[in-house]
Each structure stands twice: as structure tokens, then as C-alpha cells.
Short mmCIF file of N, CA and C in Angstrom, two decimals:
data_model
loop_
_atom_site.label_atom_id
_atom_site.label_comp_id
_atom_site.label_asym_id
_atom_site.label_seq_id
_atom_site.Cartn_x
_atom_site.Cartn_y
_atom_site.Cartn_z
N UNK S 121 0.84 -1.18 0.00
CA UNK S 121 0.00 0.00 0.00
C UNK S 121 0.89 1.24 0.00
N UNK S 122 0.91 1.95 -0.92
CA UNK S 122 1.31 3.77 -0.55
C UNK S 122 1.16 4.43 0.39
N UNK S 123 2.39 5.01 0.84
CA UNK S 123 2.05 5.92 1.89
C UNK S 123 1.16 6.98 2.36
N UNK S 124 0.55 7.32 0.59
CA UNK S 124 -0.29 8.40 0.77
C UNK S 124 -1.78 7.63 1.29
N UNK S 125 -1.74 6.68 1.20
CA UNK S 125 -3.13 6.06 1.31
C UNK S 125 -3.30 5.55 2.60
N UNK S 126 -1.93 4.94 3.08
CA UNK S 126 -1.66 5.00 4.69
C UNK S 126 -2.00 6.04 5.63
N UNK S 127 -1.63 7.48 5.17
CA UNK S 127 -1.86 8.69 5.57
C UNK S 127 -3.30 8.87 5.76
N UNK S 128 -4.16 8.46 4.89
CA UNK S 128 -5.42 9.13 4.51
C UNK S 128 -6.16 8.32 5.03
N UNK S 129 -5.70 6.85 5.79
CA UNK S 129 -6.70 5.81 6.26
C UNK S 129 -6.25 6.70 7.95
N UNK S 130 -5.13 6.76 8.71
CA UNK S 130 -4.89 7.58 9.81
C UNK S 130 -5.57 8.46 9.73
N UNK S 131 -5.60 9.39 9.05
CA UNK S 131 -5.97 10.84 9.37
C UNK S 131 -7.17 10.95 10.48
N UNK S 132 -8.35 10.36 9.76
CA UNK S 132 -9.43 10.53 10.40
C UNK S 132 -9.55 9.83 12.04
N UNK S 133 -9.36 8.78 12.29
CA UNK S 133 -9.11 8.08 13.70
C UNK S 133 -7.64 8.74 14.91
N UNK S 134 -7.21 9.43 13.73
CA UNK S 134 -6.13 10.52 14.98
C UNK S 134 -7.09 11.25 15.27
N UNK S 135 -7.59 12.02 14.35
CA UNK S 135 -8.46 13.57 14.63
C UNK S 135 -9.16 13.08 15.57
N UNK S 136 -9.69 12.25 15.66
CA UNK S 136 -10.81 11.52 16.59
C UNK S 136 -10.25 12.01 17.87
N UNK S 137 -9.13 10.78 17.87
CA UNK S 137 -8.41 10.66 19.00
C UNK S 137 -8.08 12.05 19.86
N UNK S 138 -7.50 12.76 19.25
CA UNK S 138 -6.93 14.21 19.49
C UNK S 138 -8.39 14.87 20.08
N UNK S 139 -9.57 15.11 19.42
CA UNK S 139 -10.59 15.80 19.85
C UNK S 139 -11.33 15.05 21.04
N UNK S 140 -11.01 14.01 21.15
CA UNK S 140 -11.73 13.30 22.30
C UNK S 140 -10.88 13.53 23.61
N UNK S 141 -9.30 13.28 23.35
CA UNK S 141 -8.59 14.13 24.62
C UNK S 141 -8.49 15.51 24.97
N UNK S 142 -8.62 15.85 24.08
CA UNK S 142 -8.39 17.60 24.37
C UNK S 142 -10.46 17.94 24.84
N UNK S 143 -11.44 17.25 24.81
CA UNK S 143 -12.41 17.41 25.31
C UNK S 143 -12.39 16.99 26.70
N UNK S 144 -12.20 15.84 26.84
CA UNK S 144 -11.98 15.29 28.04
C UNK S 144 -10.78 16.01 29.50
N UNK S 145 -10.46 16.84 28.25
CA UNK S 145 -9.09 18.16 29.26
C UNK S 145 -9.77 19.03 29.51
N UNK S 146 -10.51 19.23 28.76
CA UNK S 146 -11.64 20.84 29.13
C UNK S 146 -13.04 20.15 29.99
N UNK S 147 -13.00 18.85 30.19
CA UNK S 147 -14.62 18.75 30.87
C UNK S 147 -14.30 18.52 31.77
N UNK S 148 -12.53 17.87 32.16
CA UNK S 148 -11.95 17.60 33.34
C UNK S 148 -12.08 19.12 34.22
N UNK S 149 -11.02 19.65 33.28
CA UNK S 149 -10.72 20.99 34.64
C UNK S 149 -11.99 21.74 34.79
N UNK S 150 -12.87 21.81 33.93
CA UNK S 150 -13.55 22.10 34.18
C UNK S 150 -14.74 21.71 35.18
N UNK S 151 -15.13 20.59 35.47
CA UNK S 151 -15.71 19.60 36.43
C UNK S 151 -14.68 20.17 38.00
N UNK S 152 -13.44 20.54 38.08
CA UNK S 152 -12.65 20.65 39.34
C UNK S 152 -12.75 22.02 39.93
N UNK S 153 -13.49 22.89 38.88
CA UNK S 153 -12.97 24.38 39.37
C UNK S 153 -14.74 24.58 40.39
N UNK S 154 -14.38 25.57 41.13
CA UNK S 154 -15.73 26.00 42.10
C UNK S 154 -15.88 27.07 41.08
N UNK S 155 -17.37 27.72 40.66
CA UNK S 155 -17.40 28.70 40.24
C UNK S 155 -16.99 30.18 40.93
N UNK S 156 -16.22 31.18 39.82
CA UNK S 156 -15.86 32.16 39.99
C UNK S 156 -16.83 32.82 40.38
N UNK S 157 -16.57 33.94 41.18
CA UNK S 157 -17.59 35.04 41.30
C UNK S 157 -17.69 36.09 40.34
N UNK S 158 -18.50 37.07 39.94
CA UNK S 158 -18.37 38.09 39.55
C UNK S 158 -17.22 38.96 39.75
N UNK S 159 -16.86 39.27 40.92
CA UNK S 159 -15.96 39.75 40.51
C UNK S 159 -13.97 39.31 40.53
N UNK S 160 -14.32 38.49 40.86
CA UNK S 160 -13.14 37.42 40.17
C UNK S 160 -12.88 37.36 38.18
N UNK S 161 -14.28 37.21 38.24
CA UNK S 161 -14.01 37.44 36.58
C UNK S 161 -13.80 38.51 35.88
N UNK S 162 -14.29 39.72 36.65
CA UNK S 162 -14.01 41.40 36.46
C UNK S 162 -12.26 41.13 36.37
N UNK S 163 -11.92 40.78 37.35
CA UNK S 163 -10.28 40.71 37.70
C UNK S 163 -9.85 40.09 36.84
N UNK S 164 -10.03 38.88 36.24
CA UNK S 164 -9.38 38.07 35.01
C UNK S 164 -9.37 38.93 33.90
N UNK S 165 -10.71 39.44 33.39
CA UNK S 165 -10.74 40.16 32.16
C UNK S 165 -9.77 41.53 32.07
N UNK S 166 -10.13 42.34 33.61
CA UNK S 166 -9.08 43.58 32.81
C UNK S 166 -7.60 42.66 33.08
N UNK S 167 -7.10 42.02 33.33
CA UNK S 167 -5.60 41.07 33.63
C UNK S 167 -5.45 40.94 32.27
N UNK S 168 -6.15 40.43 31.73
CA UNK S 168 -6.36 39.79 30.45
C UNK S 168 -6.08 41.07 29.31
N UNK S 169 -6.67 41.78 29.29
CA UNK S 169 -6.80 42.82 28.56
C UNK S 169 -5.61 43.92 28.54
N UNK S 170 -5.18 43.99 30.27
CA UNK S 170 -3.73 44.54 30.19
C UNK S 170 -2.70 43.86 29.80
N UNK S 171 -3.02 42.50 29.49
CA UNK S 171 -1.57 42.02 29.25
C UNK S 171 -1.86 41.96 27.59
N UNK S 172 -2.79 41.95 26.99
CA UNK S 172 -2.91 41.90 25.62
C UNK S 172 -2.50 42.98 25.04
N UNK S 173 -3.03 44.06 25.61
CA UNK S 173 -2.71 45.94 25.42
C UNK S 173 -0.95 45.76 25.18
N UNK S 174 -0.40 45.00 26.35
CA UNK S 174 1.29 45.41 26.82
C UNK S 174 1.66 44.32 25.60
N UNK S 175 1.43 43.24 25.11
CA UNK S 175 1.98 42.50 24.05
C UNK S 175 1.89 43.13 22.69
N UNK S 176 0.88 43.72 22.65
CA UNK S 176 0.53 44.59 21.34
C UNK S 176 1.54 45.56 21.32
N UNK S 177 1.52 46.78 22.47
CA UNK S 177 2.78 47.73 22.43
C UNK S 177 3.72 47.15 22.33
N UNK S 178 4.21 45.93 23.10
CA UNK S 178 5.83 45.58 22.57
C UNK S 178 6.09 45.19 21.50
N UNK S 179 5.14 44.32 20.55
CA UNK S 179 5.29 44.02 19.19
C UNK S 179 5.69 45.34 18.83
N UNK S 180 4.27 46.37 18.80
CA UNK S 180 5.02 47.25 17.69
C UNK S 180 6.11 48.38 18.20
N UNK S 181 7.03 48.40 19.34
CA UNK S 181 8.51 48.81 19.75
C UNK S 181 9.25 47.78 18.87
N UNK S 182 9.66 46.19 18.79
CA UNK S 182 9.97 45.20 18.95
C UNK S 182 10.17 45.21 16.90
N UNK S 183 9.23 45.76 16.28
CA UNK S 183 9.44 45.62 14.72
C UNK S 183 9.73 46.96 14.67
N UNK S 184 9.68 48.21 15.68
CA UNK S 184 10.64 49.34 15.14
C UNK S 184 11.80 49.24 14.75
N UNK S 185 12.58 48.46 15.55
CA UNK S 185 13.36 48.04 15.26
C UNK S 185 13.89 47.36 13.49
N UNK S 186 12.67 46.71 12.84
CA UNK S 186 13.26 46.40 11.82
C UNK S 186 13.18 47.27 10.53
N UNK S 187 11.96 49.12 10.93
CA UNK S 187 11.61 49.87 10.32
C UNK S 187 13.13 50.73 10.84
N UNK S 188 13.61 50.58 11.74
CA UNK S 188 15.02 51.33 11.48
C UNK S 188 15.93 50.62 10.62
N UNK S 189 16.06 49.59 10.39
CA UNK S 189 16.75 48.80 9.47
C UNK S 189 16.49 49.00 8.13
N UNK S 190 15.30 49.20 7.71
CA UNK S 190 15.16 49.24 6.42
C UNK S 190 15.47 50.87 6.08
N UNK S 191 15.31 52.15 7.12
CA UNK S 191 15.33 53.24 6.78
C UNK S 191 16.86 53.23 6.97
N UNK S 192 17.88 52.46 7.66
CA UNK S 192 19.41 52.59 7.58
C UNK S 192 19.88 51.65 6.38
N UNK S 193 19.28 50.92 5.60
CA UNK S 193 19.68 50.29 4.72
C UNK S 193 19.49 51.58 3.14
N UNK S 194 18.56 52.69 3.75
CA UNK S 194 18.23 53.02 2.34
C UNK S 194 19.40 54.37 2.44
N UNK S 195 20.08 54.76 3.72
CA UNK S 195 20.59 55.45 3.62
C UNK S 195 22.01 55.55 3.36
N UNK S 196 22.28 54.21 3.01
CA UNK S 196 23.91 53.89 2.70
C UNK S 196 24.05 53.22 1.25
N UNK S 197 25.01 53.21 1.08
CA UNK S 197 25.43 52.04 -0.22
C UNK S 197 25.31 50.58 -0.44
N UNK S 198 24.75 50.20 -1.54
CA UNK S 198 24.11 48.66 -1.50
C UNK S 198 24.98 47.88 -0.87
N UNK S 199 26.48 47.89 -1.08
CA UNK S 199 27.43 47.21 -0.58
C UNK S 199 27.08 46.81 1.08
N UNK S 200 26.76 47.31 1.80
CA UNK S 200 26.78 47.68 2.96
C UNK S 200 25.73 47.41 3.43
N UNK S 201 24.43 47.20 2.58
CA UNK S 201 23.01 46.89 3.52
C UNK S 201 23.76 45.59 4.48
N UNK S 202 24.01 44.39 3.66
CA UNK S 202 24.04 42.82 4.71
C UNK S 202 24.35 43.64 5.88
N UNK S 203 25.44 44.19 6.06
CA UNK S 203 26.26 44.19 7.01
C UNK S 203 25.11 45.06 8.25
N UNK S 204 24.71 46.10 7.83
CA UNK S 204 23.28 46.86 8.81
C UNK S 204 22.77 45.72 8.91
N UNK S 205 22.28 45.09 8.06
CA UNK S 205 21.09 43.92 8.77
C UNK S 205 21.30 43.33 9.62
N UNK S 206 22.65 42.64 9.15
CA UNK S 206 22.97 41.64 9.88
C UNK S 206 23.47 42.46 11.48
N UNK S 207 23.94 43.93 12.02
CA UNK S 207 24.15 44.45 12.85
C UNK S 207 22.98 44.46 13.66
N UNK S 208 22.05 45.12 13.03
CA UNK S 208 20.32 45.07 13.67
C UNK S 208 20.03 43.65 13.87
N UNK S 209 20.41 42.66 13.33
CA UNK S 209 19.71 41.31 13.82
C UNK S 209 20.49 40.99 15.19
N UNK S 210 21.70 41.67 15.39
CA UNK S 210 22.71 41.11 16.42
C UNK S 210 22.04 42.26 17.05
N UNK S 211 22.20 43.23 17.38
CA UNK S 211 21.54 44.19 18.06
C UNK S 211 20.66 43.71 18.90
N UNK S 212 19.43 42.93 18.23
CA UNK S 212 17.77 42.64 18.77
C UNK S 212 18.29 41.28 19.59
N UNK S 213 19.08 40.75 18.68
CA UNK S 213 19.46 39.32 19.49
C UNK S 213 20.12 39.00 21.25
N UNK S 214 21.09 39.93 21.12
CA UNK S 214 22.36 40.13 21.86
C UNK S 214 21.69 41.37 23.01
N UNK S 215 20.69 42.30 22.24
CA UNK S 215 20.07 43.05 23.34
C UNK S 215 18.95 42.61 24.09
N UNK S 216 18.30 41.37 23.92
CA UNK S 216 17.63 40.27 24.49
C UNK S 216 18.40 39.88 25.14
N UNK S 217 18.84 39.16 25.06
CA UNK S 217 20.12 38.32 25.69
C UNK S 217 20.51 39.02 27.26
N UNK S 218 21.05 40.04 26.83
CA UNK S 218 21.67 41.38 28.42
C UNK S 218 20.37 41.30 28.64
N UNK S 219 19.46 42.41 28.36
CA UNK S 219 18.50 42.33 29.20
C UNK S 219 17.63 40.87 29.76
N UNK S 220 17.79 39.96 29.81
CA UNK S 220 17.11 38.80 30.16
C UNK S 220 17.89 38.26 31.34
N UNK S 221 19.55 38.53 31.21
CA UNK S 221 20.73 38.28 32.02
C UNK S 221 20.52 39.38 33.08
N UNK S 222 20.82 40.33 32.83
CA UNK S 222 21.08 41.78 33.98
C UNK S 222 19.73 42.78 33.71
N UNK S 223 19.32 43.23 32.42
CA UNK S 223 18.98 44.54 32.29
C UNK S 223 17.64 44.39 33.55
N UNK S 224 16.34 43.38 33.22
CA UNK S 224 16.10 43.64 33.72
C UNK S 224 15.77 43.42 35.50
N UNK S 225 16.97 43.03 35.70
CA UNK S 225 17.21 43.10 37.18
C UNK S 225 17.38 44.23 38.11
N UNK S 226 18.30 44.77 36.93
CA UNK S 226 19.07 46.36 37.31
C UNK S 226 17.83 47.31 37.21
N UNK S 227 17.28 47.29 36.43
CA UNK S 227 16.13 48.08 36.06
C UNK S 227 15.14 47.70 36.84
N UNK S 228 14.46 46.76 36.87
CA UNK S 228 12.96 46.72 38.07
C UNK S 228 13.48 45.54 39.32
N UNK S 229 14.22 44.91 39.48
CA UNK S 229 14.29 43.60 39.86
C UNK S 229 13.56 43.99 41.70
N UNK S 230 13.66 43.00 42.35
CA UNK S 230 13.31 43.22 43.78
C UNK S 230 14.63 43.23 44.35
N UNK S 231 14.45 44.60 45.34
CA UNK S 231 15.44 45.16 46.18
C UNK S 231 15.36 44.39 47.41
N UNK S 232 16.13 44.01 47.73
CA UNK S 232 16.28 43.54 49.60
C UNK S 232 16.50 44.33 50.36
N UNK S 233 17.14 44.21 51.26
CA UNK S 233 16.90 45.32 52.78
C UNK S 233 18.47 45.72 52.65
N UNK S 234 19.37 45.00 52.13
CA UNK S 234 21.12 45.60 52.01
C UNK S 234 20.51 46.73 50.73
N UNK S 235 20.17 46.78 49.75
CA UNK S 235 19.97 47.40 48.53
C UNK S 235 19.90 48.98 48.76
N UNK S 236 20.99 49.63 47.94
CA UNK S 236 21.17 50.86 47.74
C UNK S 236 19.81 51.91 46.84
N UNK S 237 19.02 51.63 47.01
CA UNK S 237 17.42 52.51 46.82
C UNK S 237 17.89 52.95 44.83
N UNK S 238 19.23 52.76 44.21
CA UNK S 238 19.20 52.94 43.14
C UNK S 238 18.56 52.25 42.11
N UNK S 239 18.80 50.67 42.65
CA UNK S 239 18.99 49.65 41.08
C UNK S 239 18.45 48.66 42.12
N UNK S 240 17.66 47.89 41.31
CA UNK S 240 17.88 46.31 41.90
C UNK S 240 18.67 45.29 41.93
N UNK S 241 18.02 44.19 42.87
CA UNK S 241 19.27 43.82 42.95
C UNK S 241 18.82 42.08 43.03
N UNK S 242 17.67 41.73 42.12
CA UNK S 242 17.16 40.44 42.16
C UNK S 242 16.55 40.20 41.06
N UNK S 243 16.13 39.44 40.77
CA UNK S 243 15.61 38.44 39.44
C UNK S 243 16.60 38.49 38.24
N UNK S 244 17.51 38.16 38.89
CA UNK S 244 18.65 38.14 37.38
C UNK S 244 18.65 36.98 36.52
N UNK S 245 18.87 36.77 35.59
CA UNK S 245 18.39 35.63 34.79
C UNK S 245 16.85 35.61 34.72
N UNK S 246 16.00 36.25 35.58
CA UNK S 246 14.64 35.81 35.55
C UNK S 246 14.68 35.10 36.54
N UNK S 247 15.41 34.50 37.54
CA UNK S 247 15.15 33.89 38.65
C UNK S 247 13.75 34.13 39.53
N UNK S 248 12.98 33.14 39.87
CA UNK S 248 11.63 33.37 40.69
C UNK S 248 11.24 34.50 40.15
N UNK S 249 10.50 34.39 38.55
CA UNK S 249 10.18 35.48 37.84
C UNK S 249 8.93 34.73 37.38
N UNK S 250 7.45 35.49 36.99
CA UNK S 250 6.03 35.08 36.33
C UNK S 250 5.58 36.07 35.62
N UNK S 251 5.89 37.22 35.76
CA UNK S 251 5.08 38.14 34.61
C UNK S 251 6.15 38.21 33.60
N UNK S 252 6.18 37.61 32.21
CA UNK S 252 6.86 37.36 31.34
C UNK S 252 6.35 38.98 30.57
N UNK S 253 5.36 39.13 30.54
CA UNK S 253 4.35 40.01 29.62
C UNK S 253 4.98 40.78 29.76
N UNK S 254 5.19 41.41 31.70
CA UNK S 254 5.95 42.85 31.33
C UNK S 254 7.63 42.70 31.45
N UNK S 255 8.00 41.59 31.35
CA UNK S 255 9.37 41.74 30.78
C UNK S 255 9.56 42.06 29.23
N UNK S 256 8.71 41.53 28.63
CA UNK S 256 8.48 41.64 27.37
C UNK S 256 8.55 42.89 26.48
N UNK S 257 7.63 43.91 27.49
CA UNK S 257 7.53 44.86 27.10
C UNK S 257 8.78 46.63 27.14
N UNK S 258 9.57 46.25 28.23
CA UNK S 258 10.59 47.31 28.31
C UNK S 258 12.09 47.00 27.53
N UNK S 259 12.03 44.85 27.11
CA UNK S 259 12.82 44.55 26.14
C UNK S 259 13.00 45.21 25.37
N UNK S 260 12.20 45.24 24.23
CA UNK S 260 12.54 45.94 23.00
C UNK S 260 12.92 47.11 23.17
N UNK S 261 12.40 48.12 24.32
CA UNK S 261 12.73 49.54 24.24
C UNK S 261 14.40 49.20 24.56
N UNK S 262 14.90 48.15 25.35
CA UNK S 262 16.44 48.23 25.93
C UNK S 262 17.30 48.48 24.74
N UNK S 263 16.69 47.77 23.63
CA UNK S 263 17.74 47.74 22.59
C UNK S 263 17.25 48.43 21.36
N UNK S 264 15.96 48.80 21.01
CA UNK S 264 15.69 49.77 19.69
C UNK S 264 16.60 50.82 19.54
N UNK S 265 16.28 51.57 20.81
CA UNK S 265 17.53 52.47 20.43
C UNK S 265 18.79 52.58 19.71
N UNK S 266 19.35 51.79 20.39
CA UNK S 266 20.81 51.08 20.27
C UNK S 266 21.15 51.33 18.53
N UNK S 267 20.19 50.69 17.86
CA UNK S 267 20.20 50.48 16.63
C UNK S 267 20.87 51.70 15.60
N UNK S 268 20.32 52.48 15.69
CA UNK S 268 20.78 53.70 14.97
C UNK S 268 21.92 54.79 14.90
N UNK S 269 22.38 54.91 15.97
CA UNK S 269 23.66 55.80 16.13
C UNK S 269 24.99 54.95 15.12
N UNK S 270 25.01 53.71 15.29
CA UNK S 270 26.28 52.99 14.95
C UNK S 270 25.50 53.52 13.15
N UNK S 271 24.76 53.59 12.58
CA UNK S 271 24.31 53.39 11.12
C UNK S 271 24.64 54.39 10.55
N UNK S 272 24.98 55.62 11.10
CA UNK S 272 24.94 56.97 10.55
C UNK S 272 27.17 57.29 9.99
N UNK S 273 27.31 56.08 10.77
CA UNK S 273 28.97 56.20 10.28
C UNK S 273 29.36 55.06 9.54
N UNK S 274 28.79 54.07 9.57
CA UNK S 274 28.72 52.66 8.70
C UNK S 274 28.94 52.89 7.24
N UNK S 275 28.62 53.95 6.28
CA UNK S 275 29.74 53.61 5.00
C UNK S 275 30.68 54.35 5.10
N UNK S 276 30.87 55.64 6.18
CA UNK S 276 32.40 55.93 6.24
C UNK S 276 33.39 55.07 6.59
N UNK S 277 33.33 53.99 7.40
CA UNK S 277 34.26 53.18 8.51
C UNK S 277 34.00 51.79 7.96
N UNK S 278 35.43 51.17 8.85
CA UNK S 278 35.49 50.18 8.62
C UNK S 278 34.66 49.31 10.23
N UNK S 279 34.18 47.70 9.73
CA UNK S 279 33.37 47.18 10.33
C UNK S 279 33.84 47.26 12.38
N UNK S 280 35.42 47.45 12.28
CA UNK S 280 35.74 47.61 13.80
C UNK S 280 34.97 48.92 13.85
N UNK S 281 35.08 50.08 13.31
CA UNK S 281 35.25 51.31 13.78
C UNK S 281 33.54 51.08 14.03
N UNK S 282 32.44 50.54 13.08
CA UNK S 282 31.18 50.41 13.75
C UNK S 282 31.04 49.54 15.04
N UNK S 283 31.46 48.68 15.20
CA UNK S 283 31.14 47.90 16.48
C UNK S 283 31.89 48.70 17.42
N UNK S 284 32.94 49.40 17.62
CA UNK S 284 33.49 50.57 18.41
C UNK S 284 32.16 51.74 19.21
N UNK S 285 31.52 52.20 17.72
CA UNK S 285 30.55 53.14 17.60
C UNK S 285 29.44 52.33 18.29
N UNK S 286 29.07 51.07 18.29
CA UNK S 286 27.71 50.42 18.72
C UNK S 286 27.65 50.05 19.93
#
């Protein structure tokens, strides 16, 4: 028998399968929970809604980033776009990276009782960390910036003298 015909005799008795567990997951937890109150569910929805609001703003910080790329690619010589791109891709990459490590520790983290009232001085790495959402959101601002100053000397210089500049 062909594989394609193998395929097409499965298909239907997976789907099965698949919709009968993933029902049985929703009638489960659902069967375990006590009903919410009113205003428990008030509380879920605006939760819900602020964290959708804060994912939306960081997307669009998060692709400024690639609207500076294309406006530093148009301002130099063809020779030279890869090299912006490929700077802005290290940029977004590498400025994730710090901030996920230190930035935002230094920046919001929880202070202890030794802590100098400047900087924080906890959740580094994300250690005993749950709101992902608003880490999410002051990311992109750590490093959009970043992007542009090094672009404005990039076809005068050579590739040290930009990573110098960045």
C-alpha cells in the first residue's frame, strides 16, 4: 500500500483521538474548578486585557526596530546593507540576551533590605520570575535604540570602527 493512502486511512481516527482528549481536558478541569464570582471574573478580564494591550505595544517597539533597518539600509550604499542587517539582527538578538541576564534586574528587579534605593538587585536571569508580559515589554525599548547611532557612520568606517561606535 502507498504511503499516501496510509496517511489518509490515519488521518481521520487521529483527529478523533486528538478531539476526544483535548475534550476530556476541558470537561476535566472544568468539572474541578468552584465557580468564579463576579468579581473574580471582572479581575481576570481587565488582567487579560492589560496584558494583551502590553503584548501589542511591545510588538510594535519590537518591529521598530526592523523599520530602522530598512530606513538605515536606504541610507547607505548597496554594498553595505548585509552588514546593517545583519548588525540590527545582532543588536535585537544580543540586546535580548543582556537584558534577560542583567537589564532587567538592574532596572525593576526586587530590592532587599542591604539594597542601595538605586537599582535592583534580584531576578537576574529571571530567577523566581512570572510576569513574562511585562518583561516583554521594556525589552525591546532596551535595545531599539541602540540600533541607529552605529548606522549613521557605517559607509564611512570600517566594520571595527562600527562595532566601536555600537
Amino acid at each position: 500500500m502507498s504511503q499516501w493512502i496510509m496517511k489518509r486511512r490515519l488521518r481521520r481516527p487521529l483527529g478523533m483521538l486528538g478531539g476526544a482528549l483535548l475534550a476530556m481536558a476541558v470537561f476535566s478541569s472544568a468539572a474541578a474548578q468552584e465557580a468564579p464570582t463576579t468579581e473574580d471574573q471582572i479581575t481576570d478580564l481587565v488582567t487579560a486585557i492589560d496584558t494583551a494591550w502590553l503584548l501589542v505595544t511591545a510588538s510594535m517597539v519590537f518591529f521598530m526596530q526592523a523599520g530602522f533597518a530598512m530606513v538605515e539600509s536606504g541610507f547607505i550604499r548597496a554594498k553595505n546593507t548585509s552588514n546593517v542587517l545583519a548588525k540590527n539582527m545582532l543588536d535585537a538578538c544580543v540586546g535580548g540576551l543582556f537584558f534577560w541576564a542583567f537589564g532587567y534586574a538592574i532596572a525593576f528587579g526586587v530590592s532587599g533590605d542591604s539594597s542601595n534605593g538605586f537599582m535592583g538587585d534580584g531576578n537576574f536571569f529571571l530567577s523566581d520570575f512570572e510576569n513574562y508580559a511585562f518583561w516583554f515589554f521594556p525589552r525591546p525599548t532596551s535595545s531599539t535604540p541602540r540600533s541607529s547611532p552605529p548606522s549613521s557612520i557605517h559607509s564611512s568606517s570600517t566594520g571595527r570602527g562600527t562595532l566601536r561606535a555600537g
